[in-house]
Amino acid sequence: MPFDRLETPCVLIDLDRVEANLARAQAYADANGLALRPHIKTHKLPRFAKRQIELGAVGITCQKLGEAEVMADAGITDIFLPYNIVGPAKLARLKALAGRIRLSVTADGAAVVDGLSRSFAAAAEPLSVLVECDTGMGRCGVQTPEEALALAETIAAAPGLVFGGLMTYPATGKVEAANAWLKAAVALLSARGLPPAIVSNGGTPDLWHAGEVSVATEHRPGTYIYLDRFQVEKGVGSFDDCALTVLTTVVSRPTADRAVVDAGSKALTSDTLGLDGFGRVVGYEDAVVKALSEEHGVIDLSACGETRPQVGDLLRIIPNHACVVSNLFDAVHLVRGDTVVETVPVAARGRVD
Amino acid sequence: MPFDRLETPCVLIDLDRVEANLARAQAYADANGLALRPHIKTHKLPRFAKRQIELGAVGITCQKLGEAEVMADAGITDIFLPYNIVGPAKLARLKALAGRIRLSVTADGAAVVDGLSRSFAAAAEPLSVLVECDTGMGRCGVQTPEEALALAETIAAAPGLVFGGLMTYPATGKVEAANAWLKAAVALLSARGLPPAIVSNGGTPDLWHAGEVSVATEHRPGTYIYLDRFQVEKGVGSFDDCALTVLTTVVSRPTADRAVVDAGSKALTSDTLGLDGFGRVVGYEDAVVKALSEEHGVIDLSACGETRPQVGDLLRIIPNHACVVSNLFDAVHLVRGDTVVETVPVAARGRVD
């Protein structure tokens, strides 16, 4: 089906670019002796999770239980959930999930470990718990290697749990700092008889520097499958590698320099990730997506040449952040070149808990 | 059901506050001789659309066809769709919808009018088309009263269409400018024999100044039903009037001054609307929701007193922008006080086209 038969706005996924992006990252991981454990938050599609594993990934990463449940239902058997699972309802779901697949989680404090241990003390198999380390991101995680050691010892002593290793989501562009932090922690833990079996590092922005984190054993990129405007800015790939675009219709040309499209923040999201504008218009590189309402995208054409989009024209926009776009659409269109080959539901969309 | 049985993050809607907010706006509209035509983008729930009409609204406003279809299916019979409907697929849906309910749309250019006319030329009933006016928002709309006149004449002459009036979504806080623009347009149109039957003005931010737009005949507020942090900043109501909160669990306390909750941009969205931070934490007014990842909200507690939230605690956050939060959740919990009375699907969520 050609694109002009689609209702807009909608999401197009270029299958050839997906395949190239997946293969490139797996080859890099293999060449650097790193296990690849892709984060499925970007695509939220069981078929791509399975393809990532076919190509050599050791398993997948999910950020929320709801995502992991969808992926387990679809047949994925090895999931890392790098999140503090807290509260009786979620711990019950976690235990049920652990009975079906190979599952591991993180913790960054004694209260979290205590909850996990109470839940798994009587389980048939112990739960693998990694210590989350804040190596500069300023989000979750123990703050020092010494705290990592103390929590690892707490986990190792807790009924129903085994210490699984260390995990971090590093600050973008701070590869050396993350490496230094993790090296110190690994040395401390090893000296105390708790050498971490897994040191899991993350992120697409520093994907091509993952090998420089010498103590890491695995990497968890997510966005690499689609890439986006932010990742291109970070040098991870080119716009020609970007596999996700939002197809949108020009609905208004109120002035010579302004176009309005039917993709607003409900299609592209308000994520700027520090960039100016809300996306890149394919074929109109000088156009600036300067403002979004929920259902309108306002494009400044003042820097464009004489050939400008007209009412009714279809445009493709590379969003700033692909992952959050996947979360807004019930379905996406898989394309090869200019043809839609299949439309698939985004199975793990909206799994926020 | 008490809140501690809910999975987080989730959305709570305070029914008493909803009712008070709806009644207050309807009373203001009545007192000022304005028809109220609420925008359902904020709640996306047929039950609240029906309640708005029960209280005196003349109909509802939807921004996209998909939303209007959901509302028509639920029994709403008068819908204004202030959007340029473009392209054969959408025009076919529009025509089908117009056969079921009382429907009106906008146009801001000849190309849009031409498409509508071709579609409705042979229809049993003509379609009412209002001219969208850009009175300062810088989005869609004709740029001058003279352009409004020319387009009104085009509509009036087009087979299958009738000229319905003028519509604007004004720039926030620019009531006088919008009024001057619309007054000039009404005078011009009236002098040419096309007095607009409807002059539709919009928005919650200037809701309590709607009566100052002297030529307006109706107002289309959306967010007033729930309010949010942005509207409170604009003086539309107080935090105690805010009906939508995101219930979230503290999952990490990595430092004395930092809490991390399980509501990130997939729950609160990245919308700042020019504000600092991403929401207001009820009961911790000095806490700053300073950063969001997709599944993490990072809260700075440094300005808070000694009593600080602990891991496992439930927090309620008033988001910057309520409408976009409604679009992220498959269902919301309706509450009275501290008790959930019903959980309802967000019927028009994700209707982006």
Coordinates of N, CA, C and O in Angstrom, one line a residue, chain A residues 7-9 41 44 63-64 67 83-84 86 89-90 93 108 111-112 134 137-141 143 147 249-252 254-255 258 260-262 265-267 270-271 293-296 298 311-312 321 323-324 327-330 349-353, chain B residues 7-9 41 44 63-64 67 83-84 86 89-90 93 108 111-112 134 137-141 143 147 249-252 254-255 258 260-262 265-267 270-271 293-296 298 311-312 321 323-324 327-330 349-353:
Chain A
E7 N -4.1 7.1 6.9 CA -4.6 8.2 7.6 C -3.5 8.8 8.4 O -2.6 8.1 8.9
T8 N -3.4 10.1 8.4 CA -2.3 10.8 9.1 C -2.9 11.5 10.3 O -4.0 11.8 10.3
P9 N -2.0 11.8 11.3 CA -0.6 11.3 11.4 C -0.5 9.8 11.8 O -1.4 9.3 12.4
K41 N 11.9 -0.5 25.1 CA 11.1 0.7 25.3 C 10.9 1.4 24.0 O 9.9 2.2 23.8
K44 N 8.7 -1.5 21.5 CA 7.5 -2.1 22.2 C 6.8 -3.2 21.4 O 5.6 -3.4 21.6
Q63 N 11.5 -1.7 31.2 CA 11.6 -0.7 32.3 C 10.4 -0.9 33.3 O 10.6 -0.5 34.4
K64 N 9.3 -1.5 32.9 CA 8.2 -1.6 33.7 C 7.7 -3.1 33.7 O 7.8 -3.7 32.6
E67 N 5.4 -4.0 30.7 CA 6.2 -4.2 29.5 C 6.7 -5.7 29.5 O 6.6 -6.4 28.5
Y83 N 14.7 -1.9 37.6 CA 13.8 -1.0 38.3 C 13.6 -1.5 39.7 O 13.6 -2.7 40.0
N84 N 13.4 -0.5 40.6 CA 13.1 -0.9 42.0 C 11.6 -1.3 42.0 O 10.7 -0.5 41.9
V86 N 8.5 -2.1 44.0 CA 8.1 -1.7 45.4 C 6.6 -1.9 45.6 O 5.8 -1.6 44.7
A89 N 1.4 -5.2 45.5 CA 0.8 -5.6 44.2 C 1.8 -5.9 43.2 O 1.8 -6.9 42.5
K90 N 2.8 -5.0 43.1 CA 3.9 -5.2 42.1 C 4.8 -6.4 42.4 O 5.2 -7.1 41.5
R93 N 3.1 -9.5 41.2 CA 3.2 -9.6 39.8 C 4.6 -10.1 39.4 O 4.8 -10.9 38.5
D108 N 18.4 -0.4 44.7 CA 19.4 0.6 45.1 C 19.3 1.0 46.6 O 19.9 2.0 47.0
A111 N 15.5 -0.9 51.7 CA 14.0 -1.1 51.7 C 13.5 -1.9 50.5 O 12.6 -2.7 50.6
V112 N 14.1 -1.6 49.4 CA 13.7 -2.4 48.1 C 14.2 -3.8 48.3 O 13.4 -4.7 48.0
D134 N 24.5 4.9 40.6 CA 24.4 6.2 40.0 C 25.8 6.7 39.7 O 26.5 7.3 40.5
M137 N 24.2 10.0 36.4 CA 22.9 10.3 35.8 C 22.1 11.2 36.7 O 21.3 12.0 36.3
G138 N 22.3 10.9 38.1 CA 21.5 11.7 39.0 C 20.0 11.2 39.1 O 19.1 12.0 39.4
R139 N 19.8 9.9 38.9 CA 18.5 9.4 39.0 C 18.5 8.4 40.1 O 18.8 8.8 41.2
C140 N 18.1 7.1 39.9 CA 18.2 6.1 40.9 C 19.7 5.7 41.1 O 20.6 6.0 40.3
G141 N 19.9 4.9 42.1 CA 21.2 4.2 42.2 C 22.0 4.6 43.5 O 21.9 5.7 44.0
Q143 N 25.2 5.7 45.6 CA 26.0 6.9 45.3 C 27.5 6.7 45.2 O 28.2 7.5 44.6
E147 N 28.8 2.1 48.9 CA 27.4 1.8 49.1 C 27.0 0.6 48.2 O 26.2 -0.2 48.6
T249 N 0.2 15.2 7.3 CA -0.4 16.0 6.2 C -0.3 17.5 6.5 O -0.6 17.9 7.6
V250 N 0.1 18.3 5.5 CA 0.0 19.7 5.6 C -1.5 20.1 5.6 O -2.2 19.8 4.6
V251 N -2.0 20.7 6.7 CA -3.5 21.1 6.7 C -3.7 22.5 6.5 O -4.8 23.0 6.3
S252 N -2.6 23.3 6.6 CA -2.8 24.8 6.5 C -1.5 25.4 6.0 O -0.4 25.0 6.4
P254 N -1.1 29.2 6.3 CA -1.7 30.5 6.5 C -0.9 31.7 6.0 O -1.4 32.7 5.8
T255 N 0.4 31.5 6.0 CA 1.3 32.5 5.4 C 2.4 31.9 4.5 O 2.5 30.7 4.5
R258 N 4.7 29.9 6.8 CA 4.2 29.0 7.8 C 3.4 27.8 7.2 O 2.5 28.1 6.4
V260 N 1.2 24.3 8.7 CA 0.7 23.6 9.8 C 0.4 22.2 9.4 O -0.3 22.0 8.4
V261 N 0.9 21.3 10.2 CA 0.7 19.8 9.9 C -0.2 19.2 11.0 O -0.3 19.8 12.1
D262 N -0.8 18.0 10.7 CA -1.7 17.4 11.6 C -1.0 16.6 12.7 O -1.6 15.8 13.4
S265 N 1.7 17.5 19.5 CA 2.4 16.8 20.6 C 1.8 15.5 20.9 O 2.5 14.6 21.5
K266 N 0.6 15.2 20.4 CA 0.1 13.9 20.6 C 0.7 12.9 19.6 O 0.4 11.7 19.6
A267 N 1.5 13.4 18.6 CA 2.2 12.5 17.7 C 3.7 12.5 17.9 O 4.4 11.5 17.8
S270 N 6.3 16.4 23.3 CA 7.0 17.7 23.6 C 8.5 17.5 23.9 O 9.2 18.5 24.3
D271 N 9.0 16.3 23.9 CA 10.4 16.1 24.2 C 11.3 16.9 23.3 O 11.3 16.7 22.1
S293 N 1.1 22.2 19.2 CA -0.1 22.1 20.1 C -0.4 20.6 20.1 O 0.3 19.8 19.4
E294 N -1.5 20.2 20.7 CA -1.7 18.8 20.8 C -1.9 18.2 19.4 O -1.4 17.1 19.1
E295 N -2.6 18.9 18.5 CA -3.0 18.3 17.2 C -2.4 19.2 16.0 O -2.8 19.0 14.9
H296 N -1.6 20.1 16.3 CA -1.0 21.0 15.3 C 0.5 21.0 15.5 O 1.0 21.2 16.6
V298 N 3.5 23.4 14.0 CA 3.7 24.7 13.3 C 5.1 24.7 12.7 O 6.1 24.6 13.5
V311 N -0.9 22.6 1.0 CA -2.0 21.9 1.7 C -2.3 20.6 1.0 O -2.5 20.6 -0.2
G312 N -2.4 19.5 1.8 CA -2.6 18.2 1.3 C -1.3 17.4 1.1 O -1.4 16.2 0.9
H321 N 12.7 12.3 19.6 CA 12.9 11.1 20.5 C 11.9 10.0 20.0 O 10.7 10.2 20.1
C323 N 11.3 6.9 21.1 CA 10.7 6.0 22.1 C 9.3 6.5 22.5 O 8.4 5.7 22.6
V324 N 9.3 7.8 22.8 CA 8.0 8.3 23.3 C 7.0 8.4 22.2 O 5.8 8.4 22.5
N327 N 5.1 5.2 22.1 CA 4.1 5.1 23.1 C 2.8 5.8 22.9 O 1.8 5.6 23.6
L328 N 2.7 6.6 21.8 CA 1.5 7.3 21.5 C 0.6 6.7 20.5 O -0.5 7.1 20.3
F329 N 1.1 5.7 19.8 CA 0.3 5.1 18.7 C -0.1 3.7 19.0 O 0.7 2.8 19.4
D330 N -1.4 3.4 18.7 CA -1.9 2.0 19.0 C -1.2 1.0 18.0 O -1.1 -0.2 18.3
R349 N 2.6 -0.8 24.2 CA 2.3 0.7 24.4 C 1.5 0.9 25.7 O 0.6 0.2 26.0
G350 N 1.8 2.0 26.3 CA 1.0 2.4 27.5 C 1.2 1.6 28.7 O 0.5 1.7 29.7
R351 N 2.1 0.6 28.7 CA 2.3 -0.2 29.9 C 3.2 0.5 30.8 O 4.4 0.4 30.9
V352 N 2.5 1.4 31.6 CA 3.2 2.4 32.4 C 3.5 1.8 33.8 O 4.2 2.4 34.6
D353 N 2.8 0.7 34.2 CA 3.0 0.2 35.6 C 3.5 -1.2 35.6 O 3.8 -1.8 34.6
Chain B
E7 N -2.5 0.2 41.3 CA -1.2 0.1 40.7 C -0.8 1.5 40.3 O -1.6 2.3 39.7
T8 N 0.4 1.9 40.5 CA 0.9 3.2 40.1 C 1.9 3.1 39.0 O 2.5 2.0 38.8
P9 N 2.1 4.2 38.2 CA 1.4 5.4 38.2 C 0.0 5.2 37.6 O -0.2 4.4 36.7
K41 N -11.0 17.4 24.6 CA -9.6 16.9 24.5 C -9.1 16.7 25.9 O -8.2 15.9 26.1
K44 N -11.7 13.4 27.4 CA -11.8 12.3 26.4 C -12.8 11.3 26.9 O -12.7 10.1 26.5
Q63 N -11.1 18.0 18.5 CA -10.0 18.5 17.6 C -9.7 17.6 16.4 O -9.2 18.1 15.4
K64 N -10.1 16.3 16.5 CA -9.8 15.4 15.4 C -11.1 14.6 15.2 O -11.9 14.3 16.1
E67 N -11.8 11.6 17.5 CA -12.4 12.0 18.8 C -13.9 12.2 18.5 O -14.8 11.7 19.3
Y83 N -11.1 22.3 12.7 CA -9.9 21.8 12.1 C -10.1 21.7 10.6 O -11.2 21.5 10.1
N84 N -9.0 22.0 9.8 CA -9.1 21.8 8.4 C -9.1 20.3 8.0 O -8.1 19.7 8.2
V86 N -8.7 17.6 5.5 CA -8.0 17.6 4.2 C -7.8 16.1 3.7 O -7.5 15.2 4.5
A89 N -9.6 10.5 2.3 CA -10.0 9.5 3.4 C -10.7 10.3 4.5 O -11.8 9.8 4.9
K90 N -10.2 11.4 4.9 CA -10.8 12.1 6.0 C -12.1 12.8 5.6 O -13.1 12.8 6.4
R93 N -14.8 10.2 5.8 CA -15.2 10.0 7.2 C -16.1 11.2 7.7 O -17.1 11.0 8.4
D108 N -9.5 27.5 6.7 CA -8.7 28.8 6.7 C -8.1 29.1 5.3 O -7.2 30.0 5.2
A111 N -8.2 26.1 -0.6 CA -7.9 24.7 -0.9 C -8.8 23.8 0.0 O -9.3 22.7 -0.4
V112 N -8.9 24.2 1.3 CA -9.7 23.4 2.2 C -11.2 23.5 1.9 O -11.9 22.5 1.9
D134 N -6.7 33.7 12.7 CA -5.5 33.8 13.5 C -5.4 35.2 14.1 O -4.9 36.1 13.5
M137 N -2.4 33.8 17.7 CA -1.8 32.5 18.2 C -0.7 32.1 17.3 O 0.2 31.4 17.7
G138 N -0.8 32.5 16.0 CA 0.3 32.0 15.1 C 0.3 30.6 14.7 O 1.3 29.9 14.5
R139 N -1.0 30.1 14.6 CA -1.1 28.7 14.2 C -1.9 28.7 12.9 O -1.4 29.3 11.9
C140 N -3.1 28.0 12.8 CA -3.9 28.1 11.6 C -4.7 29.4 11.6 O -4.7 30.2 12.6
G141 N -5.3 29.7 10.5 CA -6.2 30.8 10.4 C -5.9 31.9 9.4 O -4.7 32.1 9.1
Q143 N -5.3 35.6 8.1 CA -4.4 36.5 8.8 C -5.0 37.9 9.0 O -4.5 38.6 9.9
E147 N -9.1 38.9 4.7 CA -9.0 37.5 4.3 C -10.2 36.7 4.8 O -10.7 35.8 4.1
T249 N 4.3 6.2 43.1 CA 4.9 5.6 44.3 C 6.4 6.1 44.3 O 7.1 6.1 43.2
V250 N 6.9 6.4 45.5 CA 8.3 6.7 45.6 C 9.0 5.4 45.5 O 8.8 4.5 46.3
V251 N 9.9 5.2 44.5 CA 10.6 4.0 44.4 C 12.1 4.1 44.8 O 12.7 3.0 44.9
S252 N 12.6 5.3 45.0 CA 14.0 5.4 45.4 C 14.2 6.7 46.1 O 13.6 7.7 45.9
P254 N 17.7 7.9 46.7 CA 19.1 7.7 46.6 C 19.9 8.7 47.5 O 21.1 8.3 47.9
T255 N 19.4 9.8 47.7 CA 20.1 10.8 48.6 C 19.1 11.5 49.5 O 17.9 11.3 49.3
R258 N 16.9 13.7 47.3 CA 16.4 13.3 46.0 C 15.4 12.1 46.3 O 15.7 11.2 47.0
V260 N 12.8 9.5 43.8 CA 12.5 9.2 42.5 C 11.2 8.4 42.6 O 11.0 7.5 43.4
V261 N 10.2 8.8 41.7 CA 8.9 8.2 41.7 C 8.7 7.5 40.3 O 9.5 7.7 39.4
D262 N 7.7 6.6 40.3 CA 7.5 5.8 39.1 C 6.6 6.5 38.1 O 6.2 5.8 37.1
S265 N 7.9 10.7 32.1 CA 7.2 11.4 31.0 C 6.1 10.6 30.3 O 5.3 11.1 29.6
K266 N 6.1 9.3 30.6 CA 5.0 8.4 30.1 C 3.8 8.6 30.9 O 2.7 8.1 30.5
A267 N 3.9 9.3 32.0 CA 2.7 9.6 32.9 C 2.4 11.1 33.0 O 1.2 11.5 32.9
S270 N 6.3 15.6 28.9 CA 7.4 16.6 29.0 C 6.9 18.0 28.8 O 7.7 18.9 28.8
D271 N 5.6 18.2 28.7 CA 5.0 19.5 28.6 C 5.4 20.4 29.8 O 5.1 20.1 30.9
S293 N 12.5 11.0 33.2 CA 12.8 10.1 32.1 C 11.5 9.4 31.8 O 10.5 9.8 32.4
E294 N 11.5 8.5 30.9 CA 10.2 7.9 30.5 C 9.5 7.3 31.7 O 8.3 7.5 31.9
E295 N 10.2 6.6 32.6 CA 9.6 5.9 33.7 C 10.0 6.4 35.1 O 9.7 5.7 36.1
H296 N 10.7 7.4 35.1 CA 11.2 8.0 36.4 C 10.9 9.5 36.5 O 11.2 10.2 35.5
V298 N 12.2 12.6 38.8 CA 13.2 12.9 39.8 C 12.8 14.2 40.6 O 12.6 15.2 39.9
V311 N 10.6 5.6 50.5 CA 10.3 4.5 49.5 C 9.0 3.8 49.9 O 8.8 3.4 51.1
G312 N 8.1 3.7 48.9 CA 6.9 3.0 49.1 C 5.7 4.0 49.4 O 4.5 3.6 49.2
H321 N 0.1 20.0 32.6 CA -0.9 20.0 31.5 C -1.8 18.8 31.6 O -1.3 17.7 31.3
C323 N -4.5 17.8 29.9 CA -5.0 17.1 28.7 C -4.1 16.0 28.1 O -4.6 15.0 27.7
V324 N -2.8 16.3 28.1 CA -1.9 15.4 27.5 C -1.7 14.2 28.4 O -1.3 13.1 28.0
N327 N -4.3 11.6 27.6 CA -4.0 10.9 26.4 C -3.1 9.7 26.6 O -2.8 8.9 25.7
L328 N -2.4 9.6 27.8 CA -1.4 8.5 28.0 C -2.0 7.3 28.7 O -1.3 6.3 28.8
F329 N -3.2 7.4 29.3 CA -3.7 6.3 30.1 C -4.9 5.7 29.5 O -5.9 6.4 29.1
D330 N -4.9 4.4 29.5 CA -6.1 3.6 28.9 C -7.3 3.8 29.8 O -8.4 3.7 29.3
R349 N -9.0 8.3 24.0 CA -7.5 8.4 24.0 C -6.9 7.9 22.7 O -7.4 7.0 22.1
G350 N -5.8 8.6 22.4 CA -5.1 8.2 21.2 C -5.7 8.4 19.9 O -5.2 7.9 18.9
R351 N -6.9 9.1 19.9 CA -7.6 9.3 18.6 C -6.9 10.5 17.9 O -7.3 11.6 18.1
V352 N -5.8 10.2 17.2 CA -4.9 11.3 16.7 C -5.3 11.7 15.3 O -4.8 12.7 14.8
D353 N -6.1 10.8 14.6 CA -6.4 11.2 13.2 C -7.9 11.4 13.0 O -8.7 11.4 13.9

